[in-house]
N, CA, C and O of each residue as an XYZ file, in Angstrom:
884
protein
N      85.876    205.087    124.216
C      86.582    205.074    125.497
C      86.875    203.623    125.890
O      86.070    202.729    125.627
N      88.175    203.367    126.598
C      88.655    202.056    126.543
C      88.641    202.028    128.445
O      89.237    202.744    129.250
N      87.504    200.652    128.679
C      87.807    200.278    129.916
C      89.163    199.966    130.602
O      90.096    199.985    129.800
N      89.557    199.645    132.058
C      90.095    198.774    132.167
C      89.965    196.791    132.219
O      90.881    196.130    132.709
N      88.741    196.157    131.655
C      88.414    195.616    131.704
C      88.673    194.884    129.515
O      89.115    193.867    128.980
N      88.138    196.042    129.111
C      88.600    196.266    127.606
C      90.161    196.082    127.378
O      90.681    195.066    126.914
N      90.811    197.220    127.776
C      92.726    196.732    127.933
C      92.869    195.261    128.384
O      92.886    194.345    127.562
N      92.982    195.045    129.836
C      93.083    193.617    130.118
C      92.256    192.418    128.842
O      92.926    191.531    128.314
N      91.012    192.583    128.578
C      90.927    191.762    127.523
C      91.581    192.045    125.788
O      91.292    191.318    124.838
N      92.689    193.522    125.692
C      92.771    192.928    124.694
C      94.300    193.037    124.609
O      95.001    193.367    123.653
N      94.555    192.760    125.561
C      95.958    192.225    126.200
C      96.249    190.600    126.765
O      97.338    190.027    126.740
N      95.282    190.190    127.144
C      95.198    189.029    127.606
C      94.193    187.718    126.533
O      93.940    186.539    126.783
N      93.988    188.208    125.852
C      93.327    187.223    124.627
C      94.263    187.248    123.809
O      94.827    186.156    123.738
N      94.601    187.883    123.273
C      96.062    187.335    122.455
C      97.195    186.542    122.914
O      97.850    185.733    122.258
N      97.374    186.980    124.469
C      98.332    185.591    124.946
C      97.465    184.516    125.198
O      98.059    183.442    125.300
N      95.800    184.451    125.380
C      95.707    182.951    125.144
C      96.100    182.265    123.884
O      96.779    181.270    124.133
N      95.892    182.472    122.559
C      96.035    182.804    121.595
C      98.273    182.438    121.488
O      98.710    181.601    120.698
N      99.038    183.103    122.246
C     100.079    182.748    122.258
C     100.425    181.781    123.041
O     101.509    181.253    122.795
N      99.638    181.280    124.171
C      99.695    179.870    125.021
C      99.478    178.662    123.539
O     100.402    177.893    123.272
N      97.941    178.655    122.554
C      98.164    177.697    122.149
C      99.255    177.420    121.062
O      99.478    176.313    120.571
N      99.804    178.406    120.803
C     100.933    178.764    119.843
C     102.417    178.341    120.234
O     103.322    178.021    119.463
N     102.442    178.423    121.741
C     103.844    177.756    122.207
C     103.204    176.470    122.377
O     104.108    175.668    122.609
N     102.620    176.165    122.375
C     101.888    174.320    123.130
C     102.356    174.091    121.733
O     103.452    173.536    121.660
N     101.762    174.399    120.592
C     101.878    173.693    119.387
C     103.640    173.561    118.845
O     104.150    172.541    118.383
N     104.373    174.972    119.078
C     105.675    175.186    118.971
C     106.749    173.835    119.445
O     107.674    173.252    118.880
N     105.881    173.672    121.164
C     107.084    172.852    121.796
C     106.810    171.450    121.600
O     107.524    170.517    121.970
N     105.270    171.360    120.740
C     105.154    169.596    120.396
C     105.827    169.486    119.598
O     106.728    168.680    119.831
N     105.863    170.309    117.920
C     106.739    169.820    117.454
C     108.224    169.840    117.967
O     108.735    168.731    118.123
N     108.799    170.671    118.180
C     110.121    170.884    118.518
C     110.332    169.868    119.222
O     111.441    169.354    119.075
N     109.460    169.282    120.127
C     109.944    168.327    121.282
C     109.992    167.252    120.113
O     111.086    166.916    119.660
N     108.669    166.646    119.565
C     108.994    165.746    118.848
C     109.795    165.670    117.628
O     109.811    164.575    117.064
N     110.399    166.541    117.166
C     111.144    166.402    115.846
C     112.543    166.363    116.347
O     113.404    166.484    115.475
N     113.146    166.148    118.180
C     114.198    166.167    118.599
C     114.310    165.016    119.168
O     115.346    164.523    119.614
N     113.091    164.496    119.167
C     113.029    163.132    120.536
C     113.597    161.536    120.048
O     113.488    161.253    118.855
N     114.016    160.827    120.713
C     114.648    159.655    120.105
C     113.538    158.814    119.234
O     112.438    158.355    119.544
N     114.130    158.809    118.276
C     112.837    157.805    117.256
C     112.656    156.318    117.288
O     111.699    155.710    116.809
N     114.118    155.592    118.167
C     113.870    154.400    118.399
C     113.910    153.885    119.730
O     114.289    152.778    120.114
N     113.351    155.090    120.533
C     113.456    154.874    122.081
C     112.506    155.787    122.973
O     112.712    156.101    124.145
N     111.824    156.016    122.472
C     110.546    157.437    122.701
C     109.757    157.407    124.106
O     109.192    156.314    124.069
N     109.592    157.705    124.695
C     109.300    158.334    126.304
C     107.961    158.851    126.114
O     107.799    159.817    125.369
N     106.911    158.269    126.752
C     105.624    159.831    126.909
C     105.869    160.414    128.194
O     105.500    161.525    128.577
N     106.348    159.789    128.650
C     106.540    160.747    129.999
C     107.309    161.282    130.159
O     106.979    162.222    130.881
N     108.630    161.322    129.839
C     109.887    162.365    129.401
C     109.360    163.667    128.272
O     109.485    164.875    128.474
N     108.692    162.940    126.944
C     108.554    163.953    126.040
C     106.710    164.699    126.464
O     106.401    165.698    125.815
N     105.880    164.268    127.285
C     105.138    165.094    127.535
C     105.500    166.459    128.874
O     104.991    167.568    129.042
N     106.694    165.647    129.693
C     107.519    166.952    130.466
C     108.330    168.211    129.649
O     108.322    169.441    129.697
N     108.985    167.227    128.924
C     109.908    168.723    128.176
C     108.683    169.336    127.252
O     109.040    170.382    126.709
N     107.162    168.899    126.900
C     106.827    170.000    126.415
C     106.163    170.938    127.131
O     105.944    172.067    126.693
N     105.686    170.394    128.646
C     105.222    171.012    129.100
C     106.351    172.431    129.794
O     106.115    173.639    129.819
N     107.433    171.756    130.230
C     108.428    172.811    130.671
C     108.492    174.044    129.327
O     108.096    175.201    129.472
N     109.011    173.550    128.185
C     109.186    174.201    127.113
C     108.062    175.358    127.146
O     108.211    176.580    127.128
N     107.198    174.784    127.185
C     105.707    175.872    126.984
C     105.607    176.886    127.745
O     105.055    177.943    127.441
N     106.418    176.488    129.337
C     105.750    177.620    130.349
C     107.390    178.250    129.816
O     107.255    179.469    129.704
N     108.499    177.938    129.546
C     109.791    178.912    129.320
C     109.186    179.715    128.840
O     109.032    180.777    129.444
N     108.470    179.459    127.253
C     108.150    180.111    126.117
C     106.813    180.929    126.410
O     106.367    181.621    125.495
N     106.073    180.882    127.772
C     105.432    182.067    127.626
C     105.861    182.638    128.783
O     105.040    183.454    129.202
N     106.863    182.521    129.481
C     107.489    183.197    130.168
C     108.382    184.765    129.608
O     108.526    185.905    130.048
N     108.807    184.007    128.441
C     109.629    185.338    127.667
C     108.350    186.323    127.347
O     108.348    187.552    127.426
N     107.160    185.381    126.928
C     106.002    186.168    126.094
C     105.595    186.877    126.954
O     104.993    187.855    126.511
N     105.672    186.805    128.227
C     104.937    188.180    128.889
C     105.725    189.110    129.316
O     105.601    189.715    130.381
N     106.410    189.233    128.651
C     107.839    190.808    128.767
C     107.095    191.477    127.668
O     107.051    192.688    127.887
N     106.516    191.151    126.607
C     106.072    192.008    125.908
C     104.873    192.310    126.108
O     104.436    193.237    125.427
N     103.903    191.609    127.141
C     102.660    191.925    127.322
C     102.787    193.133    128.548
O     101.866    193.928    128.736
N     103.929    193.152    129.271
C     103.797    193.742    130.374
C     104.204    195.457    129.909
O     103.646    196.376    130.508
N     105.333    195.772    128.672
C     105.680    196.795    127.891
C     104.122    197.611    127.312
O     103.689    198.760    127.390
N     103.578    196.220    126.676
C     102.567    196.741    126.111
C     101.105    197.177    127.245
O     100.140    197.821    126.832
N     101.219    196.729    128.508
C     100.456    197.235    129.218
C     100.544    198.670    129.659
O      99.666    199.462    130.003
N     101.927    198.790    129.547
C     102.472    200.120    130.474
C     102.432    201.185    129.262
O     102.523    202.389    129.498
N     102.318    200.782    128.217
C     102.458    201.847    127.330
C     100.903    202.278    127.273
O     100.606    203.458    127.459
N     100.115    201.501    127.066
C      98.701    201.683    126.860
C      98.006    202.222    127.720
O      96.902    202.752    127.593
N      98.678    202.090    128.671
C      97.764    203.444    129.851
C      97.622    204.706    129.870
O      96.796    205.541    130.237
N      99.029    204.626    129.191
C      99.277    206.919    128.665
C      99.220    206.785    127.078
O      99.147    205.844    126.288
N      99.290    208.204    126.984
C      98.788    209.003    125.745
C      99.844    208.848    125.388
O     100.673    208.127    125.944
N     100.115    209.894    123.783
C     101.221    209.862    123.509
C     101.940    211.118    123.663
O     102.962    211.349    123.018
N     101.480    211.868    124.425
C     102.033    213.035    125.000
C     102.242    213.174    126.714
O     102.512    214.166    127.390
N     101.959    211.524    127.171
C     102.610    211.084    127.721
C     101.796    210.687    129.309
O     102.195    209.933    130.197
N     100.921    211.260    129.259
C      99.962    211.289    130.652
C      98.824    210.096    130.229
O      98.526    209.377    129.275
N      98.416    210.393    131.578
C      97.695    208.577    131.456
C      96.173    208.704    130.796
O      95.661    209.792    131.061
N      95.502    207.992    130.147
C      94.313    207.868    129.742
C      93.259    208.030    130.693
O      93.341    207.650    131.861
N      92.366    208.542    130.237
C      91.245    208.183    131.140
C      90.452    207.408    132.159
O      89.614    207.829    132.956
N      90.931    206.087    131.947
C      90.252    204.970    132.385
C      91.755    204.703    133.455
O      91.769    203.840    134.333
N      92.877    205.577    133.171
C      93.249    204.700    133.949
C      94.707    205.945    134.628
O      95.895    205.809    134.921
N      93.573    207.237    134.613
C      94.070    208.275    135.871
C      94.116    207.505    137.137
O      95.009    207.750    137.949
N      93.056    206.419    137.414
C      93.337    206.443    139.161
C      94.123    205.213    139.811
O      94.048    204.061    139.383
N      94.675    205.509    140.601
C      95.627    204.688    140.434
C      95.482    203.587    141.362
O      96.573    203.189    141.772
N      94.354    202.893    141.880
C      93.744    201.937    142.065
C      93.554    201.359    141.109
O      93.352    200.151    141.238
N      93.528    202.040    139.532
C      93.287    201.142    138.094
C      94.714    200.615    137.912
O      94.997    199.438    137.693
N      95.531    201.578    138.023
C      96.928    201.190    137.628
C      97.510    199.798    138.448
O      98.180    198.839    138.066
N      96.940    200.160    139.710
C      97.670    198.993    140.609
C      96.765    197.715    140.328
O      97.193    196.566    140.435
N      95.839    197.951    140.062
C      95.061    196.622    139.314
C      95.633    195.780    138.122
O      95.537    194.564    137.958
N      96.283    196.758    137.287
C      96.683    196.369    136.192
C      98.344    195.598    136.298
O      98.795    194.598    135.740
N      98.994    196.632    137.332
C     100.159    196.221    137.788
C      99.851    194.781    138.580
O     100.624    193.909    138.181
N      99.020    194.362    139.491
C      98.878    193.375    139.792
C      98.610    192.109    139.541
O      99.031    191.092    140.092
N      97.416    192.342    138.118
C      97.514    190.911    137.263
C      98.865    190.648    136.636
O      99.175    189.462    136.531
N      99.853    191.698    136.137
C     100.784    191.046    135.511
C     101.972    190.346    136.710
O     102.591    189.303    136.495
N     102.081    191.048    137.769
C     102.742    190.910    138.953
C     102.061    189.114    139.075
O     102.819    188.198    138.757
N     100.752    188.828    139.506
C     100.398    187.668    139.182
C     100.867    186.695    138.146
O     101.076    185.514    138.423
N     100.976    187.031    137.353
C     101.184    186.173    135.985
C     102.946    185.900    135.971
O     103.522    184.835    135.748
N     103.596    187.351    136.314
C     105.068    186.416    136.493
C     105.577    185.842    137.720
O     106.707    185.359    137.790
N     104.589    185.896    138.899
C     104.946    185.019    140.173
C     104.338    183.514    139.231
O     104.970    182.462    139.330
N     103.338    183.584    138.538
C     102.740    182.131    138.398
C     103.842    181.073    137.640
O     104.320    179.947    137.777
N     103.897    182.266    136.735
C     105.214    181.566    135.432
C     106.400    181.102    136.223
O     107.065    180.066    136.220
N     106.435    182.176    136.875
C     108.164    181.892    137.437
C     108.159    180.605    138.183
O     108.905    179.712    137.782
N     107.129    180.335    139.599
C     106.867    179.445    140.623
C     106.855    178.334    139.490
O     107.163    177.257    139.999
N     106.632    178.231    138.270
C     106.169    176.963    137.019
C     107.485    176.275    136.628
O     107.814    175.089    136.611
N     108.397    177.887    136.189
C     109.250    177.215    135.780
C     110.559    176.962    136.903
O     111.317    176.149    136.373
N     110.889    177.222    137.758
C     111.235    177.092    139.165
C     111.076    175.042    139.487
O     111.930    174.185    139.712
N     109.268    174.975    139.319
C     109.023    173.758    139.504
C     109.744    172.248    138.663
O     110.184    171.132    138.940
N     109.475    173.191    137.436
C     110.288    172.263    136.173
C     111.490    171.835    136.735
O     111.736    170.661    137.015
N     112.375    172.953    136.930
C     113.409    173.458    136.546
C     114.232    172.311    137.744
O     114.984    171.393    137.418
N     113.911    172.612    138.886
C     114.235    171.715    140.294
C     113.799    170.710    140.628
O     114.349    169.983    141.455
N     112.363    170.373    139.863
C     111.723    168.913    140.246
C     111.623    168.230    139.530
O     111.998    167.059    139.587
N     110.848    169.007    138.254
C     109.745    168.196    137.202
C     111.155    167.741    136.424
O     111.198    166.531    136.645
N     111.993    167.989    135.856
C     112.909    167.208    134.971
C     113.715    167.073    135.329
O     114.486    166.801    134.408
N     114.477    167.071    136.764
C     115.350    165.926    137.204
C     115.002    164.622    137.703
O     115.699    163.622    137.875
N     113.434    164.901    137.956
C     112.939    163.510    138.513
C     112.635    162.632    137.168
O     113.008    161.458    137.178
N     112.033    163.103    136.114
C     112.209    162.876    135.039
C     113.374    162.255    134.137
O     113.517    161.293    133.382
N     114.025    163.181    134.559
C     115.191    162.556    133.905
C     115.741    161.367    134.437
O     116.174    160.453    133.736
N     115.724    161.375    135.989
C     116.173    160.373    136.776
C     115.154    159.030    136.107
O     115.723    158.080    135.569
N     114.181    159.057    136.172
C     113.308    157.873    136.418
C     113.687    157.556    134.538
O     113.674    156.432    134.036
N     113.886    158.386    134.052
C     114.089    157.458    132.519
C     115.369    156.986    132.068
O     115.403    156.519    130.929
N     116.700    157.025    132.913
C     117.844    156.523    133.089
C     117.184    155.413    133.974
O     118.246    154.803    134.103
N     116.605    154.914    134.443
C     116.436    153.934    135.192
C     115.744    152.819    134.270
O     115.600    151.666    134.676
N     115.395    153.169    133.217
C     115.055    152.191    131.973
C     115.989    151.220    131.792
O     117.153    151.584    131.625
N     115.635    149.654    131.789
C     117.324    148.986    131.112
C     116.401    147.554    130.549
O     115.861    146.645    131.180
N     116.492    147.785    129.363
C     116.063    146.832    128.127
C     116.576    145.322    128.882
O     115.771    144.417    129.102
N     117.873    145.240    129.186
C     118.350    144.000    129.530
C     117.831    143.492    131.317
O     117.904    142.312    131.658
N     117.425    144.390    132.104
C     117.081    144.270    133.144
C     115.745    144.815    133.477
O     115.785    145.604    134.421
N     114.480    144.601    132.925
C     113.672    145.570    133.522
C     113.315    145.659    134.883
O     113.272    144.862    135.820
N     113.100    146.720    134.741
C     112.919    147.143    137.007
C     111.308    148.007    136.567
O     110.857    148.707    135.660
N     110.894    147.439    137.805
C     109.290    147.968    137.530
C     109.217    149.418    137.705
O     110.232    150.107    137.809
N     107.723    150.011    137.748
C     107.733    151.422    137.764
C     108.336    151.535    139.287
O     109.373    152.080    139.664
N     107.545    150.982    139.874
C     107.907    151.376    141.787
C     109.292    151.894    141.766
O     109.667    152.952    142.272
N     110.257    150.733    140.900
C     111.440    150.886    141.749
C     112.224    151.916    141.065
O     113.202    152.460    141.578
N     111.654    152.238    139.586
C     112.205    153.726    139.200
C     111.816    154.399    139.449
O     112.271    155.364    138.835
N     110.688    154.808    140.455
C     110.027    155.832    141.400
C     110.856    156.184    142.261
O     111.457    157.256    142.331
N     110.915    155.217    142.998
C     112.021    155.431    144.129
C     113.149    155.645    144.080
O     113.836    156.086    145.002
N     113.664    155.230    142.486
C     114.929    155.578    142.880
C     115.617    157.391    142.040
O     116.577    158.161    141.999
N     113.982    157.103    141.452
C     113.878    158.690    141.234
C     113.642    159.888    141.384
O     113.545    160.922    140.724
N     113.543    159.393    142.770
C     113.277    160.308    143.819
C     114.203    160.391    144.931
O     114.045    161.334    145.706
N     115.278    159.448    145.175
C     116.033    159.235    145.593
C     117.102    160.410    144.914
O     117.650    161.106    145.769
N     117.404    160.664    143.728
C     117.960    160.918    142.958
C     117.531    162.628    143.057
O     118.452    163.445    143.032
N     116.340    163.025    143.150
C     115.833    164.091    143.065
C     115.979    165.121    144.142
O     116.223    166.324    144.235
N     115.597    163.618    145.270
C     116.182    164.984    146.412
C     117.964    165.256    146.852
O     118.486    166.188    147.464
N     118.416    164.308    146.385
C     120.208    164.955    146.414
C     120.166    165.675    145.302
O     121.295    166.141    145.149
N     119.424    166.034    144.394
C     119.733    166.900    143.392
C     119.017    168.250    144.371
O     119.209    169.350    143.853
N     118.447    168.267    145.334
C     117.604    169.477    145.546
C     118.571    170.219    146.458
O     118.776    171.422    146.620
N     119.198    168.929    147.102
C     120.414    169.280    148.487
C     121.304    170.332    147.831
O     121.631    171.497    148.060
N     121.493    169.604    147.114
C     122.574    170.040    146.262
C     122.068    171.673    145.731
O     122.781    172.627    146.043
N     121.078    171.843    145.098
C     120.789    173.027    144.666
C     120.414    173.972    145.815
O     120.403    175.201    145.750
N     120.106    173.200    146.894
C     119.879    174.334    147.905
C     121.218    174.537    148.521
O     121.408    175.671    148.961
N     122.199    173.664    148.648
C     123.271    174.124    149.200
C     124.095    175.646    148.273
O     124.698    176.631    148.697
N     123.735    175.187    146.913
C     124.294    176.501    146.140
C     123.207    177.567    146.304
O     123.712    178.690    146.302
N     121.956    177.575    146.438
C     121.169    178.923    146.661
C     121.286    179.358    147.866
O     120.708    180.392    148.200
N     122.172    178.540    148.864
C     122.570    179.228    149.717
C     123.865    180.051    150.092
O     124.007    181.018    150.841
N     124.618    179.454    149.441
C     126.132    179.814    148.803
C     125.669    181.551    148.475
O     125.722    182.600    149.116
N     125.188    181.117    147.043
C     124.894    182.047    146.324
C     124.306    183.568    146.913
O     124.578    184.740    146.653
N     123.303    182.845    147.896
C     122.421    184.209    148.940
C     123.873    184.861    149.562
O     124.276    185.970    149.211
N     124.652    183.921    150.621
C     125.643    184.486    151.305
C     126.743    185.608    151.101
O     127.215    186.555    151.731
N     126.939    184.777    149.476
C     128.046    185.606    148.953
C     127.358    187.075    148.734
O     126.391    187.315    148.012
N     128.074    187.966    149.510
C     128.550    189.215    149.086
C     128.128    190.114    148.069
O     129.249    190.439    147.678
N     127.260    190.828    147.270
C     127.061    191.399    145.630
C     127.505    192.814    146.541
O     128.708    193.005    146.364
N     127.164    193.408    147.061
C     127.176    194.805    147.233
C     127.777    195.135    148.611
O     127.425    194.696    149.705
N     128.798    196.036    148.308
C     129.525    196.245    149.730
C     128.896    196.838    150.923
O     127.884    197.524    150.780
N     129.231    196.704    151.688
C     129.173    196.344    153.122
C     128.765    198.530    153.242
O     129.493    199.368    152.710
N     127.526    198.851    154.029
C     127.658    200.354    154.619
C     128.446    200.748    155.461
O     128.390    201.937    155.777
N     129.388    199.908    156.061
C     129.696    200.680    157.058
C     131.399    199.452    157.183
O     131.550    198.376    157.762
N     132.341    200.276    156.369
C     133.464    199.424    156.544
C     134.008    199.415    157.643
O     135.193    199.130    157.470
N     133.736    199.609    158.917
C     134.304    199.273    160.361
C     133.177    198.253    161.360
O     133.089    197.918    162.542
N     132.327    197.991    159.911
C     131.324    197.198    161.075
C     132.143    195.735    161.568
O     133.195    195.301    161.100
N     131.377    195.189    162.564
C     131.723    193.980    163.366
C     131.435    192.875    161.946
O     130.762    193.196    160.966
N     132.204    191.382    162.162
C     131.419    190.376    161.355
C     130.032    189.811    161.829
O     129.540    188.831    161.269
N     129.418    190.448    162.868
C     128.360    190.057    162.894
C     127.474    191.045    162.207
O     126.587    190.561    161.504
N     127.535    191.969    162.266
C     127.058    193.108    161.624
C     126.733    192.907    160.139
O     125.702    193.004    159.474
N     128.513    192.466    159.769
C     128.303    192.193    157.990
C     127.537    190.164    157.819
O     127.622    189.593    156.732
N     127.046    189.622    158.761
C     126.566    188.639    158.617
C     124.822    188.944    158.706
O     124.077    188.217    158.049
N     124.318    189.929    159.458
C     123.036    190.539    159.320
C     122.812    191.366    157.497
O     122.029    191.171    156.567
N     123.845    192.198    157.711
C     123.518    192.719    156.412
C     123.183    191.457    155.248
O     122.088    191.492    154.686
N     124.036    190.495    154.958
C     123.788    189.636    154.166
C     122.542    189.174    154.159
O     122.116    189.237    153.006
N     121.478    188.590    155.150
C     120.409    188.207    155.193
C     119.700    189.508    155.233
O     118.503    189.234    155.326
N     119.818    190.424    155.214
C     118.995    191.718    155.400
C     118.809    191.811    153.780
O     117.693    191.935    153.276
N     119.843    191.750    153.124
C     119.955    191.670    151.286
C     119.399    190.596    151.241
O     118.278    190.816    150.781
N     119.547    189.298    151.498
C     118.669    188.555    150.937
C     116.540    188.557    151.144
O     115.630    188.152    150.420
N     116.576    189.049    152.124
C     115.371    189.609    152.368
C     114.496    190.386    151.347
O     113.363    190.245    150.886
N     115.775    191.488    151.158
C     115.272    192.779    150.126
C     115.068    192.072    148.749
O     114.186    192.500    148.005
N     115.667    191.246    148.455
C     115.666    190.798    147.184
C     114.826    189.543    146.565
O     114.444    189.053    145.503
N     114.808    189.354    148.126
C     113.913    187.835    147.423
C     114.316    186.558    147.211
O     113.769    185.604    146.657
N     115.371    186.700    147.748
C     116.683    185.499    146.841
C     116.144    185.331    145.424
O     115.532    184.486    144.771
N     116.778    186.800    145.234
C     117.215    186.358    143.394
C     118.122    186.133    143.023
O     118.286    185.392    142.054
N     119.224    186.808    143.794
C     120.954    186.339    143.876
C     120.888    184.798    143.889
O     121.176    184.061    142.946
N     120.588    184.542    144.752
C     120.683    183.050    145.092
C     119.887    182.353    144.217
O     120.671    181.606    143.632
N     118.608    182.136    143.724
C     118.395    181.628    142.716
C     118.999    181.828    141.130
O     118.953    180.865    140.364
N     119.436    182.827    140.786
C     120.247    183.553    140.023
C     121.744    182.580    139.511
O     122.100    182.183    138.401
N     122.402    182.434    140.978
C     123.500    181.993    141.296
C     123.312    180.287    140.634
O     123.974    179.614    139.844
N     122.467    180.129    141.166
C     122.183    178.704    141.047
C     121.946    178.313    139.392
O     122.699    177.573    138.758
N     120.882    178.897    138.915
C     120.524    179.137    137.419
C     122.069    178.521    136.768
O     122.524    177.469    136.319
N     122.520    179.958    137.055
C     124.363    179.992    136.690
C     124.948    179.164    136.442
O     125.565    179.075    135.380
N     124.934    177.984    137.670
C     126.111    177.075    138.005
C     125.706    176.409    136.690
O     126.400    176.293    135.680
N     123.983    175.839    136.966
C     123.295    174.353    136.207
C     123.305    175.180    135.088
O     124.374    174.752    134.653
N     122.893    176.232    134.064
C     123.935    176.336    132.757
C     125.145    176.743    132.640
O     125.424    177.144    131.510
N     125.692    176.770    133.153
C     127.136    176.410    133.113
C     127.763    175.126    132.600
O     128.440    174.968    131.584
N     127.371    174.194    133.573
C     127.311    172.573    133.605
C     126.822    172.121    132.517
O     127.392    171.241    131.872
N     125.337    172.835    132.047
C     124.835    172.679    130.969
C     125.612    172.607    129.498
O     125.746    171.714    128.661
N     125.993    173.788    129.583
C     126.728    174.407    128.450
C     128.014    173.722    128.377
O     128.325    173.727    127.186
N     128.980    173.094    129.111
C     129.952    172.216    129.455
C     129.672    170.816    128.728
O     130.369    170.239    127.893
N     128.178    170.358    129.413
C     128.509    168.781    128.486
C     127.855    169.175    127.044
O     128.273    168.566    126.060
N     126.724    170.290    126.858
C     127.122    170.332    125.062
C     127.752    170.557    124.377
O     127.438    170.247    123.228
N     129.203    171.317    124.632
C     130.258    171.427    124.356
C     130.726    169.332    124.393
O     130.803    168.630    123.385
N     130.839    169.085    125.142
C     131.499    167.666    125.251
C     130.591    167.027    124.176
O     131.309    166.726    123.223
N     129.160    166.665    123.920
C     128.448    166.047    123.655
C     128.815    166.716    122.026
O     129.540    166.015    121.319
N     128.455    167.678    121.614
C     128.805    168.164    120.249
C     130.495    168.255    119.624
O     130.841    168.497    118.467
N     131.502    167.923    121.023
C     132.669    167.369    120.237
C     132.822    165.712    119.749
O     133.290    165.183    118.741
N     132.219    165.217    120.924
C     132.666    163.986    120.762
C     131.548    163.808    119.556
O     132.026    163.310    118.537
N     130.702    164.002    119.522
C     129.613    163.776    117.986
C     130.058    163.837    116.500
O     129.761    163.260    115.454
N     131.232    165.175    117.060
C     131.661    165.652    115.620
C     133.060    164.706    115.078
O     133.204    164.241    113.948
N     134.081    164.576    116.322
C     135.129    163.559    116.068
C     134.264    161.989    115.607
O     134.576    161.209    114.708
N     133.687    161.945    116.093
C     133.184    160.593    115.701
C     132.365    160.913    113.998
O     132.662    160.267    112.992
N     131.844    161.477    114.016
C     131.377    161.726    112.377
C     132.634    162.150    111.356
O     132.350    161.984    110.170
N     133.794    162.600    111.581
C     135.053    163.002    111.544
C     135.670    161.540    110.760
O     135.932    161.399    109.565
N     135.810    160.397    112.025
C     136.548    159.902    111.819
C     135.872    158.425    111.153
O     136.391    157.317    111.015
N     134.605    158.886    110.838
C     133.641    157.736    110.583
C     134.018    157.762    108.468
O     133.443    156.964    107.729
């Protein structure tokens, strides 16, 4: 007979087990991509740390499948240990935990940890050095118009419209409640969603630029 204590551990020891497996994944990857005559520890210990929480971010879509399956039989009703459904909501709740943690992680990366990053290592200049302070500051300077900026689109994003309006004779104040009434229900996922969007978008734009101009130049070399 299988606890709920048994499931959770043999569901959750294998993703420790896949934590040190992406740690090891995103050192190399980070380092077998990183500039070899210009190398960063503080740039390349961020992208592995971001890398790591992406990569067990995907990994717990399959832990959460494999939780839900393991509670029932295969004729389809739930196991023993985990008829009551104070077990179930236990079980539902560590994983509910685990993707608020991941998400809030990579959220953090995503908006703080490597634009400030990025900022403060453009502030490097061989011919001028500027001390740490002042690439602090000005990488942070840098960070919070990058945040303006992203909050002005997660707000965009919340506002706009996904699902029509209940009641097509309502007032515009009416359809200006509903909008925040949806963003409520949802969480701002639209709006973070939206945002995601734009920055790969943008993303996907300069590697397109960055992998033409790479290739004309090897082209014409």
């Amino acid at each position: 007979m299988v606890s709920l204590s048994g499931a959770l551990a043999a569901t959750w020891v294998p993703f420790v087990v896949i934590i040190i497996l992406a740690l090891l994944f995103s050192v190399v990857y980070i380092k077998y991509f990183m500039s070899k005559y210009d190398p960063s520890l503080s740039t390349t210990i961020s992208g592995i740390i971001s890398l790591t929480i992406a990569l067990l971010t995907v990994c717990l879509v399959p832990i959460d499948v494999f939780l839900a399956s393991f509670m029932k039989n295969s004729d389809g009703t739930f196991k023993e240990w985990a008829n009551s459904s104070d077990t179930r909501d236990s079980v539902e709740n560590t994983v509910a935990i685990g993707y608020y943690t991941l998400y809030a992680l990579v959220t953090f990366c995503l908006f703080l940890l490597l634009p400030f990053m990025y900022f403060f290592y453009e502030e490097k200049d061989e011919s001028n050095p500027t001390s740490c302070r002042s690439k602090f500051c000005t990488a942070s300077k840098y960070t919070v118009v990058f945040l303006i900026i992203a909050g002005v689109l997660m707000l965009i994003g919340g506002l706009v419209p996904t699902k029509p309006q209940p009641n097509g004779n309502s007032t515009e104040w009416d359809n200006v409640k509903n909008l925040f009434m949806q963003m409520g229900t949802n969480g701002g996922e639209d709006a973070l969603s939206f945002v995601i969007s734009i920055l790969s978008l943008i993303g996907m734009l300069a590697l397109i630029t960055y992998t033409v101009s790479t290739l004309s130049d090897s082209v014409s070399f």
